[in-house]
PDB file of C-alpha atoms in Angstrom:
ATOM      1  CA  MET K   1     -75.563   1.778  12.035  1.00 57.00           C
ATOM      2  CA  ARG K   2     -73.982   2.908  15.192  1.00 65.00           C
ATOM      3  CA  THR K   3     -71.851   6.156  15.267  1.00 72.00           C
ATOM      4  CA  GLY K   4     -68.540   4.344  15.796  1.00 79.00           C
ATOM      5  CA  THR K   5     -69.048   1.774  12.964  1.00 87.00           C
ATOM      6  CA  SER K   6     -70.133   4.456  10.557  1.00 90.00           C
ATOM      7  CA  THR K   7     -67.267   6.522  11.283  1.00 93.00           C
ATOM      8  CA  ALA K   8     -64.942   3.447  10.873  1.00 95.00           C
ATOM      9  CA  ALA K   9     -66.774   2.534   7.594  1.00 96.00           C
ATOM     10  CA  GLY K  10     -66.366   6.208   6.316  1.00 96.00           C
ATOM     11  CA  LEU K  11     -62.543   6.582   7.136  1.00 97.00           C
ATOM     12  CA  LEU K  12     -61.912   3.085   5.300  1.00 97.00           C
ATOM     13  CA  LEU K  13     -64.040   4.104   2.348  1.00 97.00           C
ATOM     14  CA  GLY K  14     -62.439   7.454   2.213  1.00 97.00           C
ATOM     15  CA  PHE K  15     -58.859   6.023   2.618  1.00 97.00           C
ATOM     16  CA  ALA K  16     -59.732   3.673  -0.446  1.00 97.00           C
ATOM     17  CA  LEU K  17     -60.927   6.454  -2.505  1.00 96.00           C
ATOM     18  CA  ASP K  18     -57.585   8.360  -1.972  1.00 95.00           C
ATOM     19  CA  ARG K  19     -55.707   5.221  -2.910  1.00 95.00           C
ATOM     20  CA  LEU K  20     -57.784   4.802  -6.026  1.00 94.00           C
ATOM     21  CA  PHE K  21     -58.096   8.429  -7.254  1.00 91.00           C
ATOM     22  CA  GLY K  22     -55.772  10.601  -5.256  1.00 88.00           C
ATOM     23  CA  ASP K  23     -56.652  14.182  -4.615  1.00 81.00           C
ATOM     24  CA  PRO K  24     -59.787  15.616  -6.479  1.00 72.00           C
ATOM     25  CA  ARG K  25     -58.536  17.178  -9.628  1.00 69.00           C
ATOM     26  CA  ARG K  26     -61.104  20.115  -9.809  1.00 71.00           C
ATOM     27  CA  CYS K  27     -62.665  22.270  -7.166  1.00 70.00           C
ATOM     28  CA  HIS K  28     -60.433  20.845  -4.330  1.00 81.00           C
ATOM     29  CA  PRO K  29     -62.083  22.025  -1.051  1.00 88.00           C
ATOM     30  CA  VAL K  30     -58.633  22.428   0.504  1.00 89.00           C
ATOM     31  CA  ALA K  31     -57.528  24.785  -2.324  1.00 89.00           C
ATOM     32  CA  GLY K  32     -60.749  26.745  -1.880  1.00 91.00           C
ATOM     33  CA  PHE K  33     -59.949  26.928   1.894  1.00 93.00           C
ATOM     34  CA  GLY K  34     -56.618  28.364   0.994  1.00 94.00           C
ATOM     35  CA  SER K  35     -57.899  31.000  -1.270  1.00 94.00           C
ATOM     36  CA  ALA K  36     -60.561  32.009   1.406  1.00 95.00           C
ATOM     37  CA  ALA K  37     -57.564  32.132   3.873  1.00 96.00           C
ATOM     38  CA  MET K  38     -55.632  34.387   1.717  1.00 96.00           C
ATOM     39  CA  ALA K  39     -58.478  36.860   1.197  1.00 97.00           C
ATOM     40  CA  LEU K  40     -59.226  36.946   4.885  1.00 96.00           C
ATOM     41  CA  GLU K  41     -55.542  37.655   5.653  1.00 96.00           C
ATOM     42  CA  THR K  42     -55.882  40.958   3.720  1.00 96.00           C
ATOM     43  CA  ARG K  43     -58.206  42.094   6.369  1.00 95.00           C
ATOM     44  CA  THR K  44     -56.883  40.507   9.497  1.00 96.00           C
ATOM     45  CA  TYR K  45     -53.198  40.795   8.994  1.00 97.00           C
ATOM     46  CA  ARG K  46     -51.282  42.904  11.570  1.00 96.00           C
ATOM     47  CA  ASP K  47     -47.756  42.038  12.812  1.00 96.00           C
ATOM     48  CA  SER K  48     -48.857  40.644  16.078  1.00 97.00           C
ATOM     49  CA  ARG K  49     -49.767  37.395  17.703  1.00 97.00           C
ATOM     50  CA  ALA K  50     -53.427  38.637  18.715  1.00 97.00           C
ATOM     51  CA  ALA K  51     -54.149  39.091  14.951  1.00 97.00           C
ATOM     52  CA  GLY K  52     -52.842  35.715  14.266  1.00 97.00           C
ATOM     53  CA  VAL K  53     -54.874  34.044  16.876  1.00 98.00           C
ATOM     54  CA  LEU K  54     -58.008  35.853  15.537  1.00 97.00           C
ATOM     55  CA  HIS K  55     -57.100  34.722  12.012  1.00 98.00           C
ATOM     56  CA  GLU K  56     -56.794  31.164  13.209  1.00 97.00           C
ATOM     57  CA  VAL K  57     -59.976  31.007  15.311  1.00 98.00           C
ATOM     58  CA  VAL K  58     -62.122  32.411  12.622  1.00 97.00           C
ATOM     59  CA  LEU K  59     -61.011  30.065   9.907  1.00 97.00           C
ATOM     60  CA  VAL K  60     -60.621  26.837  11.931  1.00 97.00           C
ATOM     61  CA  GLY K  61     -64.079  27.833  13.748  1.00 97.00           C
ATOM     62  CA  ALA K  62     -65.741  28.114  10.484  1.00 97.00           C
ATOM     63  CA  VAL K  63     -64.528  24.844   9.140  1.00 97.00           C
ATOM     64  CA  THR K  64     -65.244  22.959  12.387  1.00 97.00           C
ATOM     65  CA  ALA K  65     -68.783  24.326  12.224  1.00 96.00           C
ATOM     66  CA  VAL K  66     -69.341  22.932   8.838  1.00 94.00           C
ATOM     67  CA  GLY K  67     -67.997  19.681  10.047  1.00 94.00           C
ATOM     68  CA  VAL K  68     -70.410  19.662  13.020  1.00 93.00           C
ATOM     69  CA  ALA K  69     -73.387  20.342  10.619  1.00 92.00           C
ATOM     70  CA  ALA K  70     -72.240  17.286   8.401  1.00 88.00           C
ATOM     71  CA  HIS K  71     -71.843  15.173  11.438  1.00 84.00           C
ATOM     72  CA  ARG K  72     -75.449  15.900  12.566  1.00 83.00           C
ATOM     73  CA  ALA K  73     -76.723  15.007   9.276  1.00 75.00           C
ATOM     74  CA  GLY K  74     -76.958  11.391  10.737  1.00 65.00           C
ATOM     75  CA  SER K  75     -78.449   9.234   7.938  1.00 57.00           C
ATOM     76  CA  GLY K  76     -75.818  10.223   5.460  1.00 64.00           C
ATOM     77  CA  ARG K  77     -72.826   9.865   7.754  1.00 84.00           C
ATOM     78  CA  VAL K  78     -70.816   7.096   6.038  1.00 91.00           C
ATOM     79  CA  PRO K  79     -70.885   8.882   2.599  1.00 92.00           C
ATOM     80  CA  LEU K  80     -70.094  12.275   4.241  1.00 93.00           C
ATOM     81  CA  THR K  81     -67.207  10.762   6.477  1.00 95.00           C
ATOM     82  CA  ALA K  82     -65.933   9.155   3.248  1.00 96.00           C
ATOM     83  CA  ALA K  83     -65.985  12.362   1.257  1.00 94.00           C
ATOM     84  CA  ALA K  84     -64.417  14.266   4.108  1.00 95.00           C
ATOM     85  CA  THR K  85     -61.790  11.691   4.503  1.00 96.00           C
ATOM     86  CA  TRP K  86     -61.007  11.526   0.742  1.00 95.00           C
ATOM     87  CA  THR K  87     -60.828  15.301   0.810  1.00 93.00           C
ATOM     88  CA  VAL K  88     -58.259  15.818   3.583  1.00 95.00           C
ATOM     89  CA  LEU K  89     -55.924  12.918   2.728  1.00 96.00           C
ATOM     90  CA  GLY K  90     -52.988  13.320   0.512  1.00 92.00           C
ATOM     91  CA  GLY K  91     -51.377   9.809   0.656  1.00 94.00           C
ATOM     92  CA  ARG K  92     -51.673   8.751  -2.760  1.00 94.00           C
ATOM     93  CA  SER K  93     -50.352  12.144  -4.150  1.00 94.00           C
ATOM     94  CA  LEU K  94     -47.369  11.985  -1.750  1.00 95.00           C
ATOM     95  CA  ALA K  95     -46.411   8.629  -2.892  1.00 95.00           C
ATOM     96  CA  ARG K  96     -46.768   9.365  -6.564  1.00 95.00           C
ATOM     97  CA  THR K  97     -44.708  12.489  -6.421  1.00 95.00           C
ATOM     98  CA  GLY K  98     -41.921  10.637  -4.438  1.00 95.00           C
ATOM     99  CA  ARG K  99     -41.926   8.001  -7.204  1.00 96.00           C
ATOM    100  CA  ALA K 100     -41.850  10.703  -9.834  1.00 96.00           C
ATOM    101  CA  MET K 101     -38.888  12.326  -8.090  1.00 95.00           C
ATOM    102  CA  ALA K 102     -36.995   9.078  -8.095  1.00 95.00           C
ATOM    103  CA  ASP K 103     -37.656   8.533 -11.750  1.00 96.00           C
ATOM    104  CA  ARG K 104     -36.355  12.020 -12.635  1.00 96.00           C
ATOM    105  CA  LEU K 105     -33.218  11.571 -10.486  1.00 95.00           C
ATOM    106  CA  GLU K 106     -32.514   8.147 -11.957  1.00 95.00           C
ATOM    107  CA  ALA K 107     -32.727   9.732 -15.380  1.00 95.00           C
ATOM    108  CA  ASP K 108     -30.237  12.491 -14.411  1.00 94.00           C
ATOM    109  CA  ASP K 109     -33.153  14.995 -14.952  1.00 95.00           C
ATOM    110  CA  LEU K 110     -32.034  17.540 -12.354  1.00 93.00           C
ATOM    111  CA  ALA K 111     -33.879  20.313 -13.928  1.00 94.00           C
ATOM    112  CA  GLY K 112     -37.201  18.213 -13.850  1.00 95.00           C
ATOM    113  CA  ALA K 113     -36.422  17.163 -10.198  1.00 94.00           C
ATOM    114  CA  ARG K 114     -35.917  20.658  -9.133  1.00 93.00           C
ATOM    115  CA  GLU K 115     -39.139  21.662 -10.759  1.00 94.00           C
ATOM    116  CA  LEU K 116     -41.051  18.950  -8.888  1.00 94.00           C
ATOM    117  CA  LEU K 117     -39.630  19.609  -5.428  1.00 91.00           C
ATOM    118  CA  PRO K 118     -41.827  22.413  -4.527  1.00 89.00           C
ATOM    119  CA  SER K 119     -44.787  20.142  -4.601  1.00 87.00           C
ATOM    120  CA  LEU K 120     -43.099  18.329  -1.697  1.00 88.00           C
ATOM    121  CA  CYS K 121     -41.471  20.931   0.471  1.00 84.00           C
ATOM    122  CA  GLY K 122     -40.380  24.569   0.565  1.00 74.00           C
ATOM    123  CA  ARG K 123     -36.618  24.159   0.053  1.00 77.00           C
ATOM    124  CA  ASP K 124     -34.925  26.169  -2.567  1.00 79.00           C
ATOM    125  CA  PRO K 125     -34.274  23.445  -5.331  1.00 84.00           C
ATOM    126  CA  ALA K 126     -31.730  25.704  -7.294  1.00 82.00           C
ATOM    127  CA  VAL K 127     -29.024  25.029  -4.732  1.00 81.00           C
ATOM    128  CA  LEU K 128     -29.571  21.166  -4.423  1.00 85.00           C
ATOM    129  CA  ASP K 129     -27.729  18.602  -6.191  1.00 85.00           C
ATOM    130  CA  ALA K 130     -29.000  15.083  -6.860  1.00 89.00           C
ATOM    131  CA  ASP K 131     -28.245  13.742  -3.516  1.00 85.00           C
ATOM    132  CA  GLY K 132     -29.679  16.953  -1.844  1.00 87.00           C
ATOM    133  CA  LEU K 133     -32.895  16.543  -3.784  1.00 91.00           C
ATOM    134  CA  ALA K 134     -33.084  12.923  -2.779  1.00 92.00           C
ATOM    135  CA  ARG K 135     -32.791  13.900   0.846  1.00 90.00           C
ATOM    136  CA  ALA K 136     -35.241  16.735   0.548  1.00 91.00           C
ATOM    137  CA  ALA K 137     -37.829  14.623  -0.908  1.00 94.00           C
ATOM    138  CA  LEU K 138     -37.194  11.710   1.580  1.00 95.00           C
ATOM    139  CA  GLU K 139     -37.572  14.082   4.630  1.00 94.00           C
ATOM    140  CA  SER K 140     -40.623  15.552   3.217  1.00 94.00           C
ATOM    141  CA  ILE K 141     -42.234  12.138   2.617  1.00 96.00           C
ATOM    142  CA  ALA K 142     -41.438  11.289   6.125  1.00 96.00           C
ATOM    143  CA  GLU K 143     -43.017  14.246   7.626  1.00 95.00           C
ATOM    144  CA  ASN K 144     -45.973  14.450   5.276  1.00 95.00           C
ATOM    145  CA  THR K 145     -46.801  10.608   5.817  1.00 97.00           C
ATOM    146  CA  SER K 146     -47.818  11.854   9.240  1.00 96.00           C
ATOM    147  CA  ASP K 147     -49.323  15.186   8.318  1.00 94.00           C
ATOM    148  CA  ALA K 148     -51.053  14.219   5.293  1.00 92.00           C
ATOM    149  CA  THR K 149     -52.327  10.678   6.293  1.00 96.00           C
ATOM    150  CA  VAL K 150     -51.868   9.677   9.878  1.00 98.00           C
ATOM    151  CA  ALA K 151     -52.885  12.727  11.541  1.00 98.00           C
ATOM    152  CA  PRO K 152     -56.305  13.442   9.675  1.00 97.00           C
ATOM    153  CA  LEU K 153     -57.158   9.628  10.118  1.00 98.00           C
ATOM    154  CA  PHE K 154     -56.448  10.018  13.751  1.00 98.00           C
ATOM    155  CA  TRP K 155     -58.570  13.072  14.311  1.00 98.00           C
ATOM    156  CA  GLY K 156     -61.299  11.455  12.068  1.00 97.00           C
ATOM    157  CA  ALA K 157     -61.286   8.533  14.572  1.00 96.00           C
ATOM    158  CA  VAL K 158     -61.338  10.846  17.614  1.00 95.00           C
ATOM    159  CA  ALA K 159     -63.856  13.406  16.485  1.00 94.00           C
ATOM    160  CA  GLY K 160     -65.444  12.159  13.180  1.00 94.00           C
ATOM    161  CA  ILE K 161     -66.063  14.593  10.287  1.00 95.00           C
ATOM    162  CA  PRO K 162     -65.475  17.790  12.636  1.00 96.00           C
ATOM    163  CA  GLY K 163     -62.003  16.242  13.422  1.00 97.00           C
ATOM    164  CA  LEU K 164     -61.122  15.589   9.809  1.00 97.00           C
ATOM    165  CA  LEU K 165     -62.013  19.127   8.600  1.00 97.00           C
ATOM    166  CA  ALA K 166     -60.669  21.022  11.553  1.00 98.00           C
ATOM    167  CA  TYR K 167     -57.349  19.256  11.409  1.00 98.00           C
ATOM    168  CA  ARG K 168     -56.963  19.888   7.646  1.00 97.00           C
ATOM    169  CA  ALA K 169     -57.668  23.490   8.237  1.00 97.00           C
ATOM    170  CA  ILE K 170     -55.116  23.616  11.048  1.00 97.00           C
ATOM    171  CA  ASN K 171     -52.597  21.918   8.949  1.00 96.00           C
ATOM    172  CA  THR K 172     -53.127  24.119   5.820  1.00 96.00           C
ATOM    173  CA  LEU K 173     -52.870  27.374   7.832  1.00 97.00           C
ATOM    174  CA  ASP K 174     -49.608  26.230   9.297  1.00 95.00           C
ATOM    175  CA  ALA K 175     -48.312  25.517   5.775  1.00 91.00           C
ATOM    176  CA  MET K 176     -49.455  29.015   4.718  1.00 93.00           C
ATOM    177  CA  ILE K 177     -48.343  31.211   7.493  1.00 95.00           C
ATOM    178  CA  GLY K 178     -46.565  29.118  10.256  1.00 92.00           C
ATOM    179  CA  TYR K 179     -43.055  30.453   9.338  1.00 86.00           C
ATOM    180  CA  ARG K 180     -40.412  32.345  11.455  1.00 84.00           C
ATOM    181  CA  ASN K 181     -39.751  34.897   8.682  1.00 85.00           C
ATOM    182  CA  GLN K 182     -40.326  38.638   8.975  1.00 89.00           C
ATOM    183  CA  ARG K 183     -43.774  38.628   7.954  1.00 93.00           C
ATOM    184  CA  TYR K 184     -45.102  35.787   9.799  1.00 95.00           C
ATOM    185  CA  ARG K 185     -42.900  35.523  12.935  1.00 94.00           C
ATOM    186  CA  HIS K 186     -45.737  37.056  15.072  1.00 97.00           C
ATOM    187  CA  PHE K 187     -49.050  36.709  12.936  1.00 97.00           C
ATOM    188  CA  GLY K 188     -48.071  32.959  12.117  1.00 97.00           C
ATOM    189  CA  TRP K 189     -47.379  32.112  15.755  1.00 97.00           C
ATOM    190  CA  ALA K 190     -50.764  30.687  16.487  1.00 97.00           C
ATOM    191  CA  ALA K 191     -50.941  28.804  13.290  1.00 97.00           C
ATOM    192  CA  ALA K 192     -47.686  27.115  14.037  1.00 96.00           C
ATOM    193  CA  ARG K 193     -48.355  26.250  17.686  1.00 97.00           C
ATOM    194  CA  THR K 194     -51.910  24.888  17.112  1.00 98.00           C
ATOM    195  CA  ASP K 195     -50.413  22.667  14.457  1.00 97.00           C
ATOM    196  CA  ASP K 196     -47.761  21.458  16.854  1.00 97.00           C
ATOM    197  CA  VAL K 197     -50.484  20.551  19.426  1.00 97.00           C
ATOM    198  CA  ALA K 198     -52.708  18.782  16.855  1.00 98.00           C
ATOM    199  CA  ASN K 199     -49.839  16.716  15.586  1.00 97.00           C
ATOM    200  CA  LEU K 200     -48.227  15.518  19.049  1.00 97.00           C
ATOM    201  CA  VAL K 201     -50.189  12.315  19.187  1.00 98.00           C
ATOM    202  CA  PRO K 202     -50.431  11.659  15.259  1.00 98.00           C
ATOM    203  CA  ALA K 203     -46.624  12.051  14.910  1.00 98.00           C
ATOM    204  CA  ARG K 204     -45.922   9.490  17.660  1.00 98.00           C
ATOM    205  CA  LEU K 205     -48.516   7.133  16.206  1.00 98.00           C
ATOM    206  CA  ALA K 206     -46.692   7.497  12.895  1.00 98.00           C
ATOM    207  CA  GLY K 207     -43.414   6.886  14.592  1.00 98.00           C
ATOM    208  CA  ALA K 208     -44.622   3.728  16.277  1.00 98.00           C
ATOM    209  CA  LEU K 209     -46.015   2.452  12.985  1.00 98.00           C
ATOM    210  CA  THR K 210     -42.831   3.197  11.138  1.00 98.00           C
ATOM    211  CA  THR K 211     -40.663   1.477  13.769  1.00 98.00           C
ATOM    212  CA  ALA K 212     -42.914  -1.761  13.464  1.00 98.00           C
ATOM    213  CA  LEU K 213     -42.951  -1.802   9.870  1.00 98.00           C
ATOM    214  CA  ALA K 214     -39.347  -1.176   9.315  1.00 98.00           C
ATOM    215  CA  PRO K 215     -38.632  -4.884   8.278  1.00 98.00           C
ATOM    216  CA  LEU K 216     -40.822  -4.310   5.049  1.00 97.00           C
ATOM    217  CA  VAL K 217     -38.048  -2.141   3.678  1.00 97.00           C
ATOM    218  CA  GLY K 218     -35.075  -4.242   5.117  1.00 97.00           C
ATOM    219  CA  GLY K 219     -34.767  -2.213   8.411  1.00 97.00           C
ATOM    220  CA  ARG K 220     -34.857  -3.094  11.887  1.00 97.00           C
ATOM    221  CA  PRO K 221     -37.296  -1.733  14.629  1.00 98.00           C
ATOM    222  CA  ALA K 222     -34.569  -1.393  17.136  1.00 98.00           C
ATOM    223  CA  ASP K 223     -32.763   1.034  14.765  1.00 97.00           C
ATOM    224  CA  ALA K 224     -35.891   3.132  14.202  1.00 98.00           C
ATOM    225  CA  TRP K 225     -36.667   3.103  17.930  1.00 98.00           C
ATOM    226  CA  ARG K 226     -32.859   4.080  18.691  1.00 97.00           C
ATOM    227  CA  ALA K 227     -32.979   7.057  16.228  1.00 97.00           C
ATOM    228  CA  TRP K 228     -36.394   8.161  17.677  1.00 97.00           C
ATOM    229  CA  ARG K 229     -35.188   8.045  21.343  1.00 97.00           C
ATOM    230  CA  ARG K 230     -31.839   9.669  20.607  1.00 96.00           C
ATOM    231  CA  ASP K 231     -32.218  12.132  17.753  1.00 96.00           C
ATOM    232  CA  ALA K 232     -35.847  13.300  17.300  1.00 95.00           C
ATOM    233  CA  ALA K 233     -35.826  15.813  20.267  1.00 93.00           C
ATOM    234  CA  GLY K 234     -33.070  17.801  18.479  1.00 91.00           C
ATOM    235  CA  HIS K 235     -35.099  18.758  15.618  1.00 91.00           C
ATOM    236  CA  PRO K 236     -36.715  22.094  15.562  1.00 88.00           C
ATOM    237  CA  SER K 237     -40.100  20.692  15.268  1.00 90.00           C
ATOM    238  CA  PRO K 238     -41.463  18.520  17.962  1.00 92.00           C
ATOM    239  CA  ASN K 239     -43.381  16.272  15.460  1.00 96.00           C
ATOM    240  CA  ALA K 240     -41.367  16.251  12.367  1.00 94.00           C
ATOM    241  CA  GLY K 241     -38.267  15.076  14.390  1.00 95.00           C
ATOM    242  CA  VAL K 242     -40.175  11.961  15.402  1.00 97.00           C
ATOM    243  CA  ALA K 243     -41.386  11.187  11.737  1.00 96.00           C
ATOM    244  CA  GLU K 244     -37.975  11.803  10.230  1.00 96.00           C
ATOM    245  CA  ALA K 245     -35.824  10.118  12.824  1.00 97.00           C
ATOM    246  CA  THR K 246     -37.783   6.788  12.783  1.00 98.00           C
ATOM    247  CA  VAL K 247     -37.795   6.843   8.768  1.00 98.00           C
ATOM    248  CA  ALA K 248     -34.070   7.437   8.937  1.00 97.00           C
ATOM    249  CA  GLY K 249     -33.547   4.499  11.411  1.00 98.00           C
ATOM    250  CA  ALA K 250     -35.773   2.376   9.522  1.00 98.00           C
ATOM    251  CA  LEU K 251     -33.946   2.916   6.272  1.00 98.00           C
ATOM    252  CA  GLY K 252     -30.541   2.830   7.702  1.00 97.00           C
ATOM    253  CA  VAL K 253     -29.742   6.465   6.389  1.00 97.00           C
ATOM    254  CA  GLY K 254     -28.691   9.858   7.837  1.00 95.00           C
ATOM    255  CA  LEU K 255     -30.997  12.741   7.584  1.00 94.00           C
ATOM    256  CA  GLY K 256     -30.507  16.409   8.583  1.00 85.00           C
ATOM    257  CA  GLY K 257     -27.586  18.710   8.142  1.00 75.00           C
ATOM    258  CA  ARG K 258     -27.535  22.015   6.164  1.00 73.00           C
ATOM    259  CA  THR K 259     -30.981  22.833   4.978  1.00 68.00           C
ATOM    260  CA  GLU K 260     -31.725  25.759   2.587  1.00 63.00           C
ATOM    261  CA  TYR K 261     -34.935  27.456   2.179  1.00 61.00           C
ATOM    262  CA  ARG K 262     -35.756  30.575   0.206  1.00 61.00           C
ATOM    263  CA  HIS K 263     -35.943  32.625   3.409  1.00 57.00           C
ATOM    264  CA  GLY K 264     -32.504  31.413   4.760  1.00 58.00           C
ATOM    265  CA  VAL K 265     -30.527  28.499   5.926  1.00 61.00           C
ATOM    266  CA  GLU K 266     -31.082  26.138   8.954  1.00 69.00           C
ATOM    267  CA  MET K 267     -28.475  23.777  10.461  1.00 70.00           C
ATOM    268  CA  ARG K 268     -30.618  20.577  11.254  1.00 78.00           C
ATOM    269  CA  PRO K 269     -29.380  17.878  13.655  1.00 84.00           C
ATOM    270  CA  THR K 270     -28.280  14.591  12.245  1.00 90.00           C
ATOM    271  CA  LEU K 271     -31.149  11.937  12.381  1.00 95.00           C
ATOM    272  CA  GLY K 272     -30.001   8.324  12.040  1.00 94.00           C
ATOM    273  CA  ASP K 273     -26.664   6.764  11.670  1.00 91.00           C
ATOM    274  CA  GLY K 274     -26.319   5.757   7.985  1.00 91.00           C
ATOM    275  CA  PRO K 275     -24.929   7.558   4.766  1.00 93.00           C
ATOM    276  CA  ALA K 276     -26.867  10.225   3.103  1.00 91.00           C
ATOM    277  CA  PRO K 277     -29.909   8.896   1.244  1.00 93.00           C
ATOM    278  CA  ARG K 278     -29.777   8.129  -2.468  1.00 93.00           C
ATOM    279  CA  VAL K 279     -32.507   7.435  -5.104  1.00 92.00           C
ATOM    280  CA  PRO K 280     -32.960   3.784  -3.989  1.00 94.00           C
ATOM    281  CA  ASP K 281     -33.558   5.040  -0.431  1.00 96.00           C
ATOM    282  CA  LEU K 282     -36.227   7.423  -1.677  1.00 95.00           C
ATOM    283  CA  ARG K 283     -38.201   4.442  -3.227  1.00 96.00           C
ATOM    284  CA  ARG K 284     -37.960   2.443  -0.026  1.00 97.00           C
ATOM    285  CA  ALA K 285     -39.277   5.620   1.815  1.00 97.00           C
ATOM    286  CA  VAL K 286     -42.325   5.574  -0.520  1.00 97.00           C
ATOM    287  CA  VAL K 287     -42.935   1.839   0.045  1.00 98.00           C
ATOM    288  CA  LEU K 288     -42.586   2.505   3.852  1.00 98.00           C
ATOM    289  CA  SER K 289     -44.847   5.575   3.687  1.00 98.00           C
ATOM    290  CA  GLU K 290     -47.669   3.493   1.896  1.00 98.00           C
ATOM    291  CA  ALA K 291     -47.417   0.593   4.522  1.00 98.00           C
ATOM    292  CA  VAL K 292     -47.792   3.265   7.267  1.00 98.00           C
ATOM    293  CA  GLN K 293     -50.718   4.918   5.665  1.00 98.00           C
ATOM    294  CA  LEU K 294     -52.457   1.556   5.287  1.00 98.00           C
ATOM    295  CA  ALA K 295     -51.730   0.677   9.055  1.00 98.00           C
ATOM    296  CA  ALA K 296     -52.936   4.060  10.175  1.00 98.00           C
ATOM    297  CA  ALA K 297     -56.263   3.629   8.438  1.00 98.00           C
ATOM    298  CA  LEU K 298     -56.977   0.200   9.886  1.00 98.00           C
ATOM    299  CA  THR K 299     -55.842   1.470  13.400  1.00 98.00           C
ATOM    300  CA  ALA K 300     -58.024   4.462  13.026  1.00 97.00           C
ATOM    301  CA  ALA K 301     -61.123   2.437  11.869  1.00 97.00           C
ATOM    302  CA  GLY K 302     -60.449   0.015  14.688  1.00 96.00           C
ATOM    303  CA  PHE K 303     -60.243   2.813  17.267  1.00 94.00           C
ATOM    304  CA  ALA K 304     -63.419   4.423  15.906  1.00 93.00           C
ATOM    305  CA  ALA K 305     -65.408   1.196  16.010  1.00 92.00           C
ATOM    306  CA  ALA K 306     -64.163   0.248  19.560  1.00 89.00           C
ATOM    307  CA  ARG K 307     -64.894   3.704  20.847  1.00 80.00           C
ATOM    308  CA  GLY K 308     -68.461   3.683  19.437  1.00 69.00           C
ATOM    309  CA  HIS K 309     -68.992   0.252  20.907  1.00 64.00           C
ATOM    310  CA  ARG K 310     -68.021   1.334  24.447  1.00 70.00           C
ATOM    311  CA  LYS K 311     -70.020   4.495  24.224  1.00 65.00           C
ATOM    312  CA  LYS K 312     -73.069   2.234  23.304  1.00 58.00           C
ATOM    313  CA  GLN K 313     -72.354   0.023  26.413  1.00 58.00           C
ATOM    314  CA  THR K 314     -72.126   2.986  28.561  1.00 54.00           C
ATOM    315  CA  THR K 315     -75.389   4.196  27.262  1.00 51.00           C
ATOM    316  CA  ASP K 316     -77.225   1.077  27.570  1.00 52.00           C
ATOM    317  CA  ARG K 317     -76.088   0.690  30.994  1.00 54.00           C
ATOM    318  CA  PHE K 318     -77.951   3.977  32.225  1.00 46.00           C
ATOM    319  CA  VAL K 319     -81.028   3.224  30.020  1.00 48.00           C
TER     320      VAL K 319
END
């Protein structure tokens, strides 16, 4: 089986495993990587960008080397690609958590909803009412649809197993240290900027898919495109702005505004034209997220297969 075809098959099989089983329940490799990163931080931490660059290079480099070794295994490439894809995806868990949040909010279980929110994002749940919890969950689903599914599939299509593992390492480090608080303003700079670069293309792919699939949740592609073009650039993240603005436009809701984290308050720009999201909008966001995830898997597999075919044609031409 050609490399492109095996990569495409592995991506689709890994996506199916994520849809069927969700995240591995025991000995999750991403959790193991996080523990290793925390242990290394005790040795590498300094309040400087240089130390943060070293931390990033060592960890991402080590994971990429593992990916390269797995890629060179050759005969077992489809199962290994599938296993790597399943490991790095978080799409089913994201959708399941979104639905659970909607269930708790519909049952007026604010305590349960606040308990669940940290599994979606880093905001302070204690200060949020039902509408605030719905908005926080919806914005997190929008951003993480790109980060947890579209981006790893994109990098898997581009660079196979090394791309899958390297991207997940980059994204995990950003989630751990890519903050602008006192401890990580300098040390986490490299993690945050590397994640921004790694997500530049995937976030726009997610935005394009969200725009195209807006009719599935009663939206209009023109509204999603308008929100993207007009509002995304105002977001502090060059990538989350695209994901959140297109979802806001597709759902016909307004996102942004006062956003409270444990480390402080940020005033986010308004994304979209509609009213603040409510629980039914959160359920629609989950439906849209799952549609975007499936479209991303098919797109990535198609790209990998086509890329492999072109590479073979080029090789045959010079043989």
